[in-house]
């Protein structure tokens, strides 16, 4: 006999678990199925983000930055740290503890909100628009669920590296994906990273700070092509100064794993053949949607040509009352985008009007300095023929940044030439991840650069750089 719910959510990552909580808050009987387990077969709710993504990477970024600062930055403040040591095992244990706290936090939230949780793989087993959908759970406690509405939130998995059509196997010993990159048990002397995307620069930074000689091999000719050009240029300059070796325009021609390391052959940006041996190689060349196990074919679920679940602007699939959200659908693969879609879909199911504006989703790269942006870059505006004005302000001229001893980078605001409406905010510098929230709010409220310039910003704060960048749009900075 199937258990019947108003909503069954398949996947318990940031998209799925948040959708389940919101649906339950709105009075809908809700179940969530997730298959991620930790030691002992215990559920590990939170998906990629909590287990092998956002949370553990940020834990290691913080730990490694503390180590780097103690070794290099404290002396300028008059603080001596004699005999600085690295206990990598403890650093990894702390990371695992932070992950477990988050897993347990979600389990608690499910109980609090009366979301029924099923550990295992959820698969469509039939149904239709009139009668609803049947979803089977295979796992330690198999179950048959019946749902009026289904939310698919099955996420993504790493894109494999293929050379001449042959996939390079990931053993997570020598050749690592993002999970392996977060669990290296000794600092590799020579670390290779394929892909200078978000994972490449974040994980490259972690291991560089802990002592690895890191080389990042990027296929595209430009570094960080998704970011604003001036931000990407500044990032390349600063990361190179820190010691990251970044090669662009690279084509990998051979990866061979041996006893002593990984041999990588490639042609560089100038077309010259190169060969390097690394102790470990991280492959971070993007992610692909994860639909295996879902059995969507049984009910005729439509995927697009790239394998994402096809959805409209409201996250509706081709099946009545079946929605899909997060990494498994179009749009940026970011946890907060997945969460917002989860909330919006739950509200739509409850008869409300959820909405997600994909144009105001912020991006953050948690390197040092951090990089964050929202809206459009100057390059995108030029390509679209939009007339705009841009204003920048460097942290070098910001009192708080000077006091912190962290003056690299700048804030840039781009605004429509005629209306002055903010079209994009681009930051590289200290706490860019926090500062970007003001830019997101400005864009969500349709603010002008003058609006930001007229808001009182506390002194001395890094946020004054945002105000000054807004003043710079009108060529009237006060402190530069
Ligand atoms: P997922 O988090 O992938 O969750 C999907 C869940 O569904 C998983 O638990 C999966 O096992 C489960 N599942 C799949 N199929 C089934 C099935 N049939 N039945 C039951 N369960 C199933 N984003 C940010 O915004 N900020 C960051 O700092 C950040 N850092 C990242 C760092 C790394 C190293 C990586 C890899 C990613 C990072 N991301 C970050 C991206 C972020 O992790 C994803 O965008 C986010 O996890 C997507 O959420 P989701 O709910 O769509 O999918
Ligand atoms: P990515 O898309 O950010 O970067 C992949 C890079 O690999 C690109 O620059 C691409 O040109 C390059 N590449 C592709 N094929 C290649 C090849 N054969 N050889 C060399 N380079 C190649 O993907 P990444 O870093 O794997 O991260 C996946 C996603 O996870 C991100 O796009 C992002 O959505 C999410 N993420 C978000 C984070 C954050 O918000 N701070 C942190 C980490 C990941």
XYZ file of C-alpha atoms and ligand atoms in Angstrom:
577
model
C 0.000 0.000 0.000
C 1.576 3.295 -1.131
C 1.940 6.227 1.277
C 0.228 9.251 -0.249
C 1.662 12.783 -0.091
C 0.800 16.175 -1.567
C 4.468 16.560 -2.533
C 7.324 14.095 -2.986
C 10.761 15.651 -3.448
C 13.452 13.474 -5.063
C 16.877 14.673 -3.893
C 17.863 16.239 -0.577
C 20.459 18.792 -1.680
C 19.958 22.545 -1.123
C 17.256 22.586 -3.799
C 15.338 19.543 -2.567
C 15.585 19.942 1.193
C 14.593 23.613 1.085
C 11.676 22.822 -1.266
C 10.509 20.118 1.165
C 10.683 22.426 4.186
C 8.823 25.243 2.394
C 6.134 22.833 1.132
C 5.633 21.490 4.662
C 5.503 25.045 6.070
C 2.680 25.750 3.633
C 0.652 22.856 5.059
C 1.352 20.297 2.305
C 2.074 16.713 3.371
C 5.628 16.245 2.132
C 8.203 13.473 1.729
C 11.814 13.811 0.616
C 13.947 10.965 -0.765
C 17.752 11.180 -0.799
C 20.401 8.529 -1.321
C 23.577 10.168 0.095
C 25.092 8.220 2.980
C 28.064 8.629 5.305
C 30.060 6.151 7.398
C 27.823 3.458 8.826
C 25.207 3.919 6.109
C 23.660 6.879 7.949
C 21.833 9.482 5.844
C 23.894 12.529 4.851
C 21.291 15.095 3.830
C 22.442 18.205 1.966
C 23.576 16.743 -1.359
C 26.670 17.845 -3.231
C 26.691 21.227 -1.498
C 26.899 19.877 2.033
C 28.897 16.702 1.452
C 31.452 17.440 -1.277
C 30.809 21.027 -2.378
C 30.142 24.414 -0.816
C 30.497 23.484 2.853
C 33.651 21.305 2.945
C 35.406 23.515 0.375
C 34.702 26.624 2.428
C 35.883 24.850 5.600
C 39.210 24.009 3.937
C 39.477 27.463 2.344
C 39.113 29.019 5.813
C 41.591 26.633 7.472
C 44.170 27.021 4.721
C 43.780 30.800 4.733
C 44.349 30.864 8.493
C 47.532 28.846 7.949
C 48.678 31.101 5.124
C 47.946 34.273 7.117
C 49.757 32.987 10.197
C 52.750 32.165 8.029
C 52.820 35.282 5.896
C 50.556 38.105 7.029
C 50.764 38.147 10.830
C 54.353 39.446 10.904
C 53.266 42.797 9.404
C 50.843 43.184 12.332
C 53.706 42.604 14.747
C 52.659 39.067 15.577
C 55.341 36.419 15.547
C 54.382 32.791 15.095
C 57.370 30.651 15.852
C 57.256 26.966 14.977
C 54.112 27.122 12.844
C 52.964 23.576 12.019
C 50.334 21.975 9.861
C 48.218 19.104 11.178
C 46.431 18.161 7.948
C 44.612 15.226 9.541
C 43.057 17.596 12.109
C 42.180 20.090 9.352
C 40.349 17.335 7.445
C 38.665 16.080 10.645
C 37.386 19.602 11.328
C 36.040 19.815 7.771
C 34.264 16.459 8.218
C 32.797 17.674 11.518
C 31.445 20.831 9.872
C 29.862 18.672 7.152
C 28.286 16.326 9.731
C 26.884 19.318 11.675
C 25.168 20.459 8.486
C 23.877 16.922 7.677
C 22.407 16.641 11.167
C 21.007 20.171 10.993
C 18.907 19.240 7.959
C 17.686 16.011 9.599
C 16.594 18.150 12.572
C 14.834 20.647 10.279
C 12.930 17.800 8.582
C 11.696 16.573 11.964
C 10.802 20.097 13.079
C 8.796 20.742 9.905
C 7.269 17.234 9.735
C 8.882 16.295 6.413
C 8.890 12.489 6.012
C 12.372 11.366 5.002
C 13.202 8.230 3.005
C 16.805 7.118 2.584
C 17.385 5.581 -0.840
C 16.997 6.099 -4.558
C 13.686 7.516 -5.744
C 12.456 6.299 -9.139
C 9.280 6.999 -11.117
C 7.145 3.867 -11.286
C 4.133 5.145 -13.169
C 1.187 7.469 -12.786
C -0.399 10.202 -14.837
C -1.697 13.752 -14.726
C -5.118 12.763 -13.359
C -4.219 10.182 -10.733
C -0.819 11.531 -9.631
C 2.593 9.905 -9.645
C 4.023 6.756 -8.136
C 7.598 6.944 -6.875
C 9.408 3.880 -5.549
C 12.190 4.104 -2.990
C 14.919 1.474 -3.110
C 17.227 1.506 -0.109
C 17.497 0.081 3.400
C 13.706 0.451 3.820
C 12.052 0.122 0.397
C 8.808 2.044 0.002
C 6.104 2.965 -2.496
C 5.054 6.597 -2.435
C 2.178 8.234 -4.209
C 2.286 11.958 -4.911
C 0.015 14.642 -6.338
C 3.122 16.691 -7.075
C 6.743 15.666 -7.597
C 9.769 17.955 -7.356
C 12.883 16.551 -9.042
C 16.042 17.898 -7.357
C 18.606 15.245 -8.254
C 21.493 17.671 -8.824
C 24.676 17.199 -10.796
C 27.873 15.168 -10.935
C 31.397 15.927 -12.203
C 31.960 16.039 -15.968
C 34.534 13.385 -16.873
C 37.673 14.316 -18.823
C 37.739 12.547 -22.181
C 40.734 12.377 -24.493
C 39.976 11.223 -28.042
C 36.630 9.942 -26.791
C 38.202 7.890 -23.960
C 37.337 8.865 -20.405
C 40.239 9.391 -17.984
C 39.301 7.263 -14.955
C 39.006 9.021 -11.583
C 40.429 6.797 -8.821
C 40.424 9.552 -6.168
C 43.960 8.480 -5.300
C 45.997 10.016 -8.122
C 43.268 11.443 -10.357
C 40.697 13.251 -8.266
C 37.251 14.749 -8.739
C 35.866 17.389 -6.370
C 35.263 14.795 -3.637
C 38.843 13.537 -3.849
C 40.208 17.093 -3.969
C 38.650 17.725 -0.537
C 40.206 14.666 1.087
C 43.883 14.466 0.056
C 45.621 12.936 3.074
C 49.070 14.479 2.563
C 49.972 17.772 0.910
C 51.005 16.883 -2.662
C 54.336 18.357 -3.708
C 53.188 18.826 -7.299
C 49.469 19.277 -7.863
C 47.913 19.541 -11.316
C 44.413 20.888 -11.855
C 42.535 20.506 -15.136
C 40.121 23.438 -15.509
C 40.582 26.988 -14.221
C 36.912 27.335 -13.273
C 35.461 27.897 -9.833
C 36.581 24.555 -8.344
C 40.000 24.837 -10.013
C 40.864 28.191 -8.468
C 39.271 27.444 -5.073
C 40.842 24.000 -4.582
C 44.080 25.145 -6.249
C 44.222 27.949 -3.661
C 43.622 25.565 -0.742
C 46.494 23.251 -1.658
C 48.815 26.080 -2.735
C 48.394 27.670 0.701
C 49.200 24.353 2.370
C 52.425 24.048 0.387
C 51.706 22.421 -3.001
C 53.266 23.610 -6.230
C 50.005 24.060 -8.184
C 49.651 24.181 -11.975
C 46.204 24.839 -13.442
C 45.617 23.824 -17.060
C 42.713 25.629 -18.750
C 41.390 24.857 -22.232
C 39.989 28.282 -23.041
C 42.320 31.073 -24.178
C 40.966 33.485 -21.532
C 41.212 33.079 -17.759
C 37.872 33.260 -15.889
C 35.990 34.263 -19.019
C 32.655 34.322 -17.154
C 33.787 37.193 -14.919
C 34.098 40.886 -15.808
C 37.264 41.368 -17.872
C 38.945 43.777 -15.433
C 38.162 41.455 -12.504
C 39.556 38.415 -14.343
C 42.717 40.363 -15.257
C 43.258 41.464 -11.652
C 42.580 37.912 -10.393
C 45.122 36.416 -12.798
C 47.717 38.965 -11.672
C 47.108 38.340 -7.956
C 46.821 34.530 -8.170
C 50.029 34.358 -10.229
C 51.793 36.538 -7.631
C 50.610 34.130 -4.927
C 52.302 31.288 -6.790
C 49.508 29.592 -8.738
C 50.752 28.650 -12.208
C 47.883 29.142 -14.647
C 48.224 28.024 -18.267
C 45.414 28.910 -20.682
C 44.664 27.676 -24.221
C 45.794 24.181 -23.207
C 44.799 20.915 -24.893
C 45.390 17.800 -22.797
C 46.571 14.949 -25.038
C 47.476 12.226 -22.511
C 46.954 11.402 -18.844
C 48.760 8.321 -17.544
C 48.664 7.213 -13.928
C 51.753 5.473 -12.618
C 53.102 4.411 -9.242
C 54.869 7.703 -8.635
C 52.419 10.146 -10.082
C 50.322 11.245 -13.005
C 51.947 12.106 -16.321
C 50.109 14.790 -18.250
C 50.955 15.683 -21.841
C 49.403 18.771 -23.376
C 49.893 21.429 -25.989
C 50.155 24.900 -24.475
C 48.562 28.152 -25.664
C 51.361 28.640 -28.194
C 50.791 25.149 -29.629
C 54.004 23.764 -28.064
C 54.019 20.206 -26.706
C 54.503 20.042 -22.920
C 54.827 17.176 -20.445
C 54.511 17.374 -16.666
C 54.320 14.869 -13.841
C 52.119 15.592 -10.841
C 51.669 13.734 -7.557
C 47.929 14.290 -7.856
C 45.676 15.622 -10.574
C 42.319 17.280 -9.860
C 39.841 17.210 -12.740
C 37.388 20.123 -12.471
C 35.987 20.774 -15.935
C 32.373 21.456 -15.063
C 29.401 19.401 -13.969
C 26.624 17.563 -15.756
C 23.000 16.948 -14.700
C 22.336 13.806 -12.673
C 19.246 11.882 -13.760
C 20.458 8.257 -13.537
C 18.261 6.241 -11.195
C 15.257 8.555 -11.585
C 13.650 6.340 -14.259
C 12.154 9.388 -15.946
C 11.704 7.396 -19.162
C 8.987 5.311 -17.427
C 6.711 8.366 -17.343
C 8.004 10.174 -20.450
C 9.975 12.879 -18.602
C 11.580 15.122 -21.225
C 15.297 15.937 -21.050
C 16.889 18.649 -23.199
C 19.699 18.031 -25.687
C 22.329 18.460 -22.922
C 20.663 15.984 -20.546
C 19.055 18.545 -18.194
C 15.432 18.016 -17.207
C 13.607 20.368 -19.588
C 11.614 23.028 -17.684
C 9.860 26.309 -18.396
C 10.530 29.582 -16.558
C 8.437 28.284 -13.615
C 10.398 24.999 -13.338
C 7.493 22.964 -14.774
C 8.503 19.830 -16.675
C 6.515 18.350 -19.580
C 4.565 16.231 -17.020
C 1.603 17.747 -15.191
C 2.427 18.599 -11.541
C 6.051 17.479 -11.924
C 8.628 20.224 -11.348
C 12.430 20.201 -11.484
C 14.876 22.572 -9.780
C 18.574 23.249 -9.082
C 21.579 21.802 -10.889
C 19.466 19.291 -12.841
C 17.827 22.150 -14.797
C 19.101 25.117 -16.854
C 20.732 28.142 -15.219
C 23.735 28.579 -12.958
C 24.759 25.544 -10.881
C 24.695 27.323 -7.537
C 23.251 26.278 -4.189
C 21.347 29.530 -3.598
C 19.766 29.329 -7.075
C 18.635 25.767 -6.265
C 17.219 26.900 -2.892
C 15.323 29.827 -4.380
C 13.824 27.615 -7.080
C 12.799 25.135 -4.353
C 10.954 27.840 -2.423
C 9.319 29.249 -5.561
C 8.079 25.813 -6.712
C 6.695 24.904 -3.262
C 4.838 28.223 -3.222
C 3.456 27.641 -6.738
C 2.206 24.192 -5.696
C 0.459 25.841 -2.733
C -1.263 28.268 -5.091
C 1.058 31.199 -4.426
C 3.279 33.094 -6.884
C 6.893 32.105 -6.344
C 9.454 33.848 -8.515
C 13.192 33.553 -9.212
C 14.997 36.192 -11.247
C 17.962 34.427 -12.861
C 19.440 37.873 -13.705
C 20.070 38.730 -10.084
C 21.700 35.496 -8.898
C 25.061 36.402 -7.337
C 28.265 34.497 -8.111
C 31.022 34.185 -5.530
C 34.480 32.642 -5.837
C 35.978 32.130 -2.383
C 39.633 32.736 -3.193
C 41.770 35.384 -1.509
C 40.880 37.979 -2.525
C 37.311 36.890 -3.036
C 35.531 37.515 -6.322
C 31.804 38.244 -6.527
C 29.433 39.622 -9.082
C 25.803 40.069 -10.000
C 24.230 41.163 -13.260
C 26.029 41.900 -16.476
C 29.688 42.460 -17.245
C 31.007 45.332 -19.344
C 31.834 42.783 -22.068
C 28.243 41.484 -22.134
C 26.816 45.002 -22.275
C 29.156 45.974 -25.125
C 28.214 42.832 -27.061
C 24.512 43.628 -26.547
C 25.031 47.252 -27.651
C 23.778 48.657 -24.332
C 25.031 52.169 -23.515
C 26.353 52.246 -19.942
C 28.588 54.123 -17.529
C 31.057 52.317 -15.249
C 32.639 53.454 -11.999
C 35.374 51.689 -9.995
C 36.924 52.218 -6.601
C 40.054 50.417 -5.347
C 40.283 48.931 -1.832
C 43.738 50.560 -1.697
C 41.898 53.845 -1.012
C 39.523 52.352 1.584
C 40.360 53.010 5.240
C 39.044 49.709 6.613
C 40.912 47.678 3.979
C 44.117 49.511 4.890
C 43.530 48.831 8.600
C 42.934 45.159 7.809
C 46.052 45.045 5.639
C 44.007 43.654 2.764
C 43.930 46.265 0.029
C 43.899 44.272 -3.196
C 41.087 44.613 -5.712
C 38.223 46.990 -6.373
C 34.455 47.432 -6.657
C 32.988 48.235 -10.053
C 29.420 49.314 -10.769
C 27.952 49.479 -14.249
C 24.770 51.467 -14.800
C 22.541 52.254 -17.756
C 23.774 55.464 -19.409
C 20.303 57.010 -19.701
C 18.385 55.749 -16.663
C 21.362 55.119 -14.309
C 19.732 51.798 -13.302
C 22.385 49.408 -11.939
C 23.100 46.658 -14.499
C 25.979 44.908 -12.788
C 28.218 44.963 -9.704
C 31.659 43.344 -9.856
C 33.943 42.969 -6.868
C 37.374 41.508 -6.296
C 38.647 42.117 -2.797
C 38.212 41.316 0.893
C 34.774 39.960 1.858
C 33.453 40.377 -1.691
C 31.106 37.484 -0.818
C 29.371 39.638 1.790
C 29.617 42.976 -0.042
C 27.824 41.618 -3.116
C 24.540 41.397 -1.170
C 24.162 45.172 -1.464
C 24.556 44.931 -5.233
C 21.980 42.134 -5.411
C 19.512 44.151 -3.369
C 20.123 47.238 -5.498
C 19.435 45.298 -8.682
C 16.413 43.467 -7.256
C 14.885 46.812 -6.237
C 15.770 48.432 -9.581
C 18.064 50.961 -7.871
C 20.190 53.536 -9.683
C 23.875 54.066 -8.980
C 22.865 57.411 -7.462
C 20.623 55.546 -4.989
C 23.653 53.573 -3.753
C 25.747 56.741 -3.619
C 23.127 58.499 -1.443
C 22.760 55.642 1.084
C 24.689 56.232 4.318
C 27.420 53.572 4.622
C 29.094 53.077 8.014
C 32.685 54.252 8.416
C 35.171 52.654 8.345
C 33.772 49.706 6.383
C 34.623 47.901 3.177
C 31.102 48.760 1.962
C 32.224 52.377 1.571
C 34.100 51.140 -1.515
C 30.713 50.220 -3.014
C 29.377 53.708 -2.291
C 32.520 55.252 -3.807
C 32.201 53.047 -6.913
C 28.644 54.351 -7.276
C 29.969 57.921 -6.973
C 32.625 57.027 -9.565
C 29.864 56.235 -12.087
C 29.114 59.988 -11.929
C 32.858 60.842 -11.809
C 32.668 62.292 -8.287
C 34.492 60.003 -5.874
C 35.376 61.643 -2.570
C 38.374 59.585 -1.485
C 40.294 59.044 -4.700
P 22.683 18.427 -5.236
O 23.290 19.227 -4.151
O 23.585 17.734 -6.189
O 21.751 17.362 -4.503
C 21.092 16.351 -5.184
C 20.846 15.213 -4.213
O 19.960 14.280 -4.812
C 22.112 14.410 -3.862
O 22.135 14.105 -2.495
C 21.964 13.157 -4.714
O 22.681 12.045 -4.199
C 20.469 12.961 -4.626
N 19.889 12.132 -5.688
C 20.154 12.125 -7.009
N 19.342 11.266 -7.659
C 18.537 10.714 -6.719
C 17.486 9.771 -6.751
N 17.048 9.236 -7.909
N 16.894 9.428 -5.592
C 17.294 9.969 -4.416
N 18.282 10.891 -4.319
C 18.882 11.243 -5.454
N 27.495 26.488 -4.966
C 27.387 27.654 -4.303
O 26.366 28.325 -4.425
N 28.399 28.099 -3.490
C 29.531 27.410 -3.325
O 30.410 27.842 -2.583
C 29.685 26.184 -4.011
N 30.811 25.460 -3.878
C 30.918 24.271 -4.528
C 32.106 23.550 -4.397
C 32.254 22.349 -5.048
C 33.536 21.588 -4.891
C 31.189 21.840 -5.839
C 31.307 20.513 -6.539
C 30.015 22.547 -5.990
C 29.874 23.782 -5.340
N 28.719 24.542 -5.474
C 28.625 25.743 -4.833
C 27.586 24.104 -6.308
C 26.486 23.485 -5.425
O 27.032 22.404 -4.695
C 25.324 23.026 -6.279
O 24.869 24.080 -7.096
C 24.174 22.562 -5.405
O 24.580 21.494 -4.574
C 22.988 22.114 -6.263
O 21.958 21.705 -5.430
P 20.868 20.623 -5.892
O 19.941 20.481 -4.738
O 20.326 20.997 -7.205
O 21.673 19.279 -6.132
P 33.448 25.517 -14.230
O 32.455 25.470 -15.310
O 33.418 26.640 -13.262
O 34.902 25.513 -14.849
C 35.368 24.480 -15.670
C 36.571 24.974 -16.430
O 37.189 23.880 -17.069
C 36.204 25.996 -17.511
O 37.028 27.111 -17.404
C 36.416 25.214 -18.800
O 36.810 26.025 -19.869
C 37.531 24.263 -18.386
N 37.622 23.054 -19.191
C 36.616 22.327 -19.745
N 37.111 21.262 -20.401
C 38.469 21.303 -20.258
C 39.532 20.479 -20.692
N 39.302 19.382 -21.406
N 40.790 20.832 -20.384
C 41.031 21.943 -19.649
N 40.056 22.774 -19.206
C 38.793 22.442 -19.494
O 33.344 24.098 -13.502
P 33.947 23.552 -12.139
O 35.072 24.366 -11.654
O 34.130 22.104 -12.364
O 32.752 23.757 -11.140
C 31.472 23.223 -11.465
C 30.403 24.128 -11.009
O 30.233 24.005 -9.597
C 30.668 25.615 -11.207
O 30.376 26.040 -12.506
C 29.742 26.220 -10.228
O 28.458 26.255 -10.774
C 29.800 25.241 -9.079
N 30.751 25.715 -8.081
C 30.476 26.894 -7.443
C 31.333 27.390 -6.508
C 31.024 28.701 -5.878
O 29.901 29.159 -6.011
N 31.961 29.329 -5.180
C 32.553 26.688 -6.115
C 32.787 25.493 -6.889
C 31.880 25.034 -7.811
